Amino acid sequence: MEPFHYRDGQLYCEEIPAAELADRFGTPLYVYSQSSFLGTLKALQSAYAEVAPLVCYSVKANSNLGILKVMAAHGSGFDVVSAGELHRVQVAGGDPGKTVFAGVGKTDEEIKAGLEAGVLMFNVESEAELDAIARVAASIGKVAPIALRVNPDVDPKTHRYISTGKKESKFGMDIERALRVAASSVAISSIRMIGMHMHIGSQITTTEPYAGAVAKGVDLIAQLREMGHPIAWYNMGGGYGINYKGHEARPVEEFARVIAPAVKAAGCRLAIEPGRVIAGNAGILLSRVLYTKQSGDKRFLIQDAAMNDLIRPALYESYHRIWPAVLPPGVSPPPDDADVQAPECEPWDVVGPVCESGDFLARDRHLPRLDRGALIATFSAGAYGMVMASNYNTRPRAAEVLVDGTDARLVRRRETFDDLLRPEIF
Ligand code: LLP
């Protein structure tokens, strides 16, 4: 069963009506389905079974401790980009030995934290970073396991802000440079190059960009081994897209059919760093309508979630489905394909209370008429939702609830004004 589904005019998360959660925990409220998180983890583990995959869930997508704990208990590894994220993984009981440490700007302190924790490997983004890792490792008598992050120079055909695998990107190194760096690092005794890493972008909906990238990776691994580097891991990064509107993204099995054979041919174990595909459709944001108003021809639905809760529409003009969580009389569940217009709907701008014109969750969205107090759901909000939330306008951040069947667990309470003011000094 779909984790979020309509039954008798009500939106459910697993076995609990959204309306019950909103009454119990208030709004705005992030609601996550545990079975959705674990279902995708399992689907990935089995789709790539032939290359003994280590799924390193990308913590940046949704770093709630309650979620990390459940993922760790089911065998997930983790992809972290900061000492802060590594700390979360450790607090949640995750295994640093199954954790990869990425990021273009690791500080010496972060490198040391990764070494002391015993991370599986560092994804190295530049020659200067390799030198820093080697120096820090030597200074504490350790050998740092590393993977070079390589830009295969493919176009992932995604939003320019989340495209990373092109030559001109700030991430990783192009293949020629990677070869030069690898050649000059053979003799460095405080590093051990055990992997090769690629991450070409995010919300990639087709398999072609990966096909182009893996072919280049297989070649490169052969050359790295010839130099004497014991490459055992092919880390293909994340980026697997999800359905925001309908059925635009290929299922995980299709990506696996392109990636797994190449990794097998290279004689490597596979690591992947999926974030969005695990978390995105495992979460929704629930909010309540405060007011409706009309200005000229424009209709505004003002509700209690804002750009500080979910910034993706404002930042990337991202599309998130929105629909009432309790269907008004005569209104059906949302059409399966968001481009299909439901009857009796009019265009509304769904906006929040923040003082910015960019504060919208949707523009000109065809919705049924909704009154004050109506509960609405913004879908596909589990990834890059709460993690990118802020306290702009001194708004306490939303609460988060993790649903498992008929059980709902508060995994982050709503912030209080005291929480917000505590670090300030006057
Ligand atoms: N690995 C690396 C090195 C990454 O940079 C990222 C995401 C991932 C893995 C996970 O990618 P995913 O599987 O989630 O696509 N805030 C943006 C997305 C930024 C992605 C940054 N890097 C958004 O809301 O769309």
CSV table of N, CA, C and O in Angstrom, one decimal, residues 88-143:
chain,number,residue,atom,x,y,z
A,88,ARG,N,25.7,13.3,14.3
A,88,ARG,CA,24.4,12.8,14.3
A,88,ARG,C,24.3,11.3,14.1
A,88,ARG,O,23.6,10.6,14.8
A,89,VAL,N,25.1,10.9,13.1
A,89,VAL,CA,25.1,9.4,12.9
A,89,VAL,C,25.6,8.6,14.1
A,89,VAL,O,25.0,7.6,14.5
A,90,GLN,N,26.6,9.2,14.7
A,90,GLN,CA,27.1,8.5,15.9
A,90,GLN,C,26.1,8.5,17.1
A,90,GLN,O,25.9,7.4,17.7
A,91,VAL,N,25.5,9.6,17.3
A,91,VAL,CA,24.5,9.7,18.4
A,91,VAL,C,23.3,8.8,18.1
A,91,VAL,O,22.8,8.1,19.0
A,92,ALA,N,23.0,8.6,16.8
A,92,ALA,CA,21.8,7.8,16.4
A,92,ALA,C,22.2,6.3,16.4
A,92,ALA,O,21.4,5.4,16.2
A,93,GLY,N,23.5,6.0,16.7
A,93,GLY,CA,23.9,4.6,16.7
A,93,GLY,C,24.3,4.0,15.4
A,93,GLY,O,24.4,2.8,15.2
A,94,GLY,N,24.6,4.9,14.4
A,94,GLY,CA,25.1,4.5,13.1
A,94,GLY,C,26.5,4.0,13.2
A,94,GLY,O,27.2,4.4,14.1
A,95,ASP,N,26.9,3.2,12.2
A,95,ASP,CA,28.3,2.7,12.2
A,95,ASP,C,29.2,3.6,11.4
A,95,ASP,O,29.0,3.6,10.2
A,96,PRO,N,30.2,4.2,12.0
A,96,PRO,CA,31.1,5.1,11.2
A,96,PRO,C,31.9,4.2,10.2
A,96,PRO,O,32.2,4.7,9.1
A,97,GLY,N,32.1,3.0,10.5
A,97,GLY,CA,32.7,2.1,9.5
A,97,GLY,C,31.9,1.8,8.2
A,97,GLY,O,32.4,1.3,7.2
A,98,LYS,N,30.6,2.3,8.3
A,98,LYS,CA,29.8,2.2,7.1
A,98,LYS,C,29.4,3.6,6.6
A,98,LYS,O,28.4,3.8,6.0
A,99,THR,N,30.3,4.6,7.0
A,99,THR,CA,30.0,6.0,6.7
A,99,THR,C,31.0,6.6,5.8
A,99,THR,O,32.2,6.4,6.0
A,100,VAL,N,30.6,7.2,4.7
A,100,VAL,CA,31.5,7.9,3.8
A,100,VAL,C,31.4,9.4,4.2
A,100,VAL,O,30.3,10.0,4.5
A,101,PHE,N,32.6,10.1,4.1
A,101,PHE,CA,32.6,11.5,4.5
A,101,PHE,C,33.0,12.3,3.2
A,101,PHE,O,34.1,12.3,2.7
A,102,ALA,N,32.0,13.1,2.7
A,102,ALA,CA,32.1,13.9,1.5
A,102,ALA,C,32.2,15.4,1.9
A,102,ALA,O,32.3,15.7,3.1
A,103,GLY,N,32.2,16.2,0.9
A,103,GLY,CA,32.2,17.7,1.1
A,103,GLY,C,33.5,18.4,0.6
A,103,GLY,O,34.6,17.9,0.8
A,104,VAL,N,33.3,19.5,-0.1
A,104,VAL,CA,34.4,20.2,-0.7
A,104,VAL,C,35.3,21.0,0.3
A,104,VAL,O,36.4,21.4,-0.1
A,105,GLY,N,34.8,21.2,1.5
A,105,GLY,CA,35.5,22.1,2.3
A,105,GLY,C,35.8,21.5,3.7
A,105,GLY,O,35.5,22.2,4.7
A,106,LYS,N,36.3,20.3,3.8
A,106,LYS,CA,36.5,19.7,5.1
A,106,LYS,C,37.6,20.5,5.9
A,106,LYS,O,38.7,20.7,5.3
A,107,THR,N,37.4,20.8,7.1
A,107,THR,CA,38.4,21.5,7.9
A,107,THR,C,39.3,20.4,8.5
A,107,THR,O,39.0,19.2,8.6
A,108,ASP,N,40.5,20.8,9.1
A,108,ASP,CA,41.4,19.9,9.7
A,108,ASP,C,40.6,19.2,10.9
A,108,ASP,O,40.8,18.0,11.1
A,109,GLU,N,39.8,19.9,11.6
A,109,GLU,CA,39.1,19.3,12.7
A,109,GLU,C,38.1,18.3,12.2
A,109,GLU,O,37.9,17.2,12.9
A,110,GLU,N,37.5,18.6,11.1
A,110,GLU,CA,36.5,17.6,10.6
A,110,GLU,C,37.2,16.3,10.1
A,110,GLU,O,36.8,15.2,10.3
A,111,ILE,N,38.4,16.5,9.4
A,111,ILE,CA,39.2,15.3,9.0
A,111,ILE,C,39.6,14.5,10.2
A,111,ILE,O,39.4,13.3,10.2
A,112,LYS,N,40.0,15.2,11.2
A,112,LYS,CA,40.4,14.5,12.5
A,112,LYS,C,39.2,13.7,13.1
A,112,LYS,O,39.4,12.5,13.4
A,113,ALA,N,38.1,14.4,13.1
A,113,ALA,CA,36.9,13.7,13.6
A,113,ALA,C,36.6,12.5,12.8
A,113,ALA,O,36.2,11.4,13.4
A,114,GLY,N,36.7,12.6,11.5
A,114,GLY,CA,36.4,11.4,10.6
A,114,GLY,C,37.4,10.3,10.9
A,114,GLY,O,37.0,9.1,10.9
A,115,LEU,N,38.6,10.6,11.0
A,115,LEU,CA,39.7,9.6,11.3
A,115,LEU,C,39.5,8.9,12.6
A,115,LEU,O,39.6,7.7,12.7
A,116,GLU,N,39.2,9.7,13.6
A,116,GLU,CA,39.0,9.2,15.0
A,116,GLU,C,37.8,8.3,15.0
A,116,GLU,O,37.8,7.3,15.7
A,117,ALA,N,36.7,8.7,14.3
A,117,ALA,CA,35.5,7.9,14.3
A,117,ALA,C,35.7,6.6,13.6
A,117,ALA,O,35.0,5.6,13.8
A,118,GLY,N,36.7,6.6,12.6
A,118,GLY,CA,36.9,5.4,11.8
A,118,GLY,C,35.9,5.3,10.6
A,118,GLY,O,35.4,4.2,10.3
A,119,VAL,N,35.8,6.4,9.9
A,119,VAL,CA,34.9,6.4,8.7
A,119,VAL,C,35.4,5.4,7.6
A,119,VAL,O,36.6,5.1,7.6
A,120,LEU,N,34.5,4.9,6.8
A,120,LEU,CA,34.9,3.9,5.8
A,120,LEU,C,35.9,4.6,4.8
A,120,LEU,O,36.9,4.0,4.4
A,121,MET,N,35.5,5.8,4.3
A,121,MET,CA,36.4,6.5,3.5
A,121,MET,C,36.0,8.0,3.3
A,121,MET,O,34.9,8.3,3.6
A,122,PHE,N,37.0,8.8,3.0
A,122,PHE,CA,36.8,10.2,2.7
A,122,PHE,C,36.6,10.3,1.2
A,122,PHE,O,37.5,9.8,0.5
A,123,ASN,N,35.6,11.0,0.7
A,123,ASN,CA,35.6,11.4,-0.7
A,123,ASN,C,36.4,12.6,-0.9
A,123,ASN,O,36.0,13.7,-0.3
A,124,VAL,N,37.4,12.5,-1.6
A,124,VAL,CA,38.4,13.7,-1.7
A,124,VAL,C,38.1,14.5,-3.0
A,124,VAL,O,38.0,14.0,-4.1
A,125,GLU,N,37.9,15.8,-2.8
A,125,GLU,CA,37.4,16.7,-3.8
A,125,GLU,C,38.5,17.5,-4.6
A,125,GLU,O,38.3,18.1,-5.6
A,126,SER,N,39.7,17.5,-4.0
A,126,SER,CA,40.8,18.3,-4.6
A,126,SER,C,42.2,17.8,-4.2
A,126,SER,O,42.3,17.1,-3.1
A,127,GLU,N,43.2,18.2,-4.9
A,127,GLU,CA,44.6,17.8,-4.5
A,127,GLU,C,44.9,18.4,-3.2
A,127,GLU,O,45.6,17.7,-2.3
A,128,ALA,N,44.5,19.6,-3.0
A,128,ALA,CA,44.9,20.3,-1.7
A,128,ALA,C,44.2,19.6,-0.5
A,128,ALA,O,44.8,19.5,0.6
A,129,GLU,N,43.0,19.1,-0.8
A,129,GLU,CA,42.3,18.4,0.3
A,129,GLU,C,43.0,17.0,0.6
A,129,GLU,O,43.2,16.6,1.8
A,130,LEU,N,43.5,16.4,-0.5
A,130,LEU,CA,44.2,15.1,-0.3
A,130,LEU,C,45.5,15.4,0.6
A,130,LEU,O,45.8,14.6,1.5
A,131,ASP,N,46.1,16.5,0.3
A,131,ASP,CA,47.3,16.8,1.1
A,131,ASP,C,46.9,17.0,2.6
A,131,ASP,O,47.6,16.6,3.5
A,132,ALA,N,45.8,17.7,2.8
A,132,ALA,CA,45.4,18.0,4.2
A,132,ALA,C,45.1,16.7,4.9
A,132,ALA,O,45.4,16.5,6.0
A,133,ILE,N,44.4,15.8,4.2
A,133,ILE,CA,44.0,14.6,4.8
A,133,ILE,C,45.2,13.8,5.2
A,133,ILE,O,45.4,13.2,6.3
A,134,ALA,N,46.2,13.7,4.3
A,134,ALA,CA,47.4,13.0,4.5
A,134,ALA,C,48.2,13.6,5.7
A,134,ALA,O,48.7,12.9,6.5
A,135,ARG,N,48.2,14.9,5.8
A,135,ARG,CA,48.9,15.6,6.8
A,135,ARG,C,48.3,15.3,8.2
A,135,ARG,O,48.9,14.9,9.2
A,136,VAL,N,46.9,15.5,8.2
A,136,VAL,CA,46.2,15.3,9.5
A,136,VAL,C,46.4,13.8,9.9
A,136,VAL,O,46.6,13.5,11.1
A,137,ALA,N,46.2,12.9,9.0
A,137,ALA,CA,46.3,11.4,9.3
A,137,ALA,C,47.7,11.1,9.9
A,137,ALA,O,47.8,10.5,11.0
A,138,ALA,N,48.7,11.7,9.2
A,138,ALA,CA,50.1,11.4,9.7
A,138,ALA,C,50.3,11.9,11.1
A,138,ALA,O,51.0,11.3,11.9
A,139,SER,N,49.7,13.1,11.4
A,139,SER,CA,50.0,13.8,12.7
A,139,SER,C,49.3,13.0,13.8
A,139,SER,O,49.7,13.2,15.0
A,140,ILE,N,48.4,12.1,13.5
A,140,ILE,CA,47.8,11.3,14.6
A,140,ILE,C,48.1,9.8,14.4
A,140,ILE,O,47.4,9.0,15.0
A,141,GLY,N,49.0,9.6,13.5
A,141,GLY,CA,49.5,8.2,13.4
A,141,GLY,C,48.4,7.3,12.7
A,141,GLY,O,48.3,6.1,13.1
A,142,LYS,N,47.6,7.8,11.8
A,142,LYS,CA,46.6,7.0,11.2
A,142,LYS,C,46.8,7.0,9.6
A,142,LYS,O,47.5,7.8,9.1
A,143,VAL,N,46.2,6.0,9.0
A,143,VAL,CA,46.2,5.9,7.5
A,143,VAL,C,44.8,6.2,7.1
A,143,VAL,O,43.8,5.5,7.6
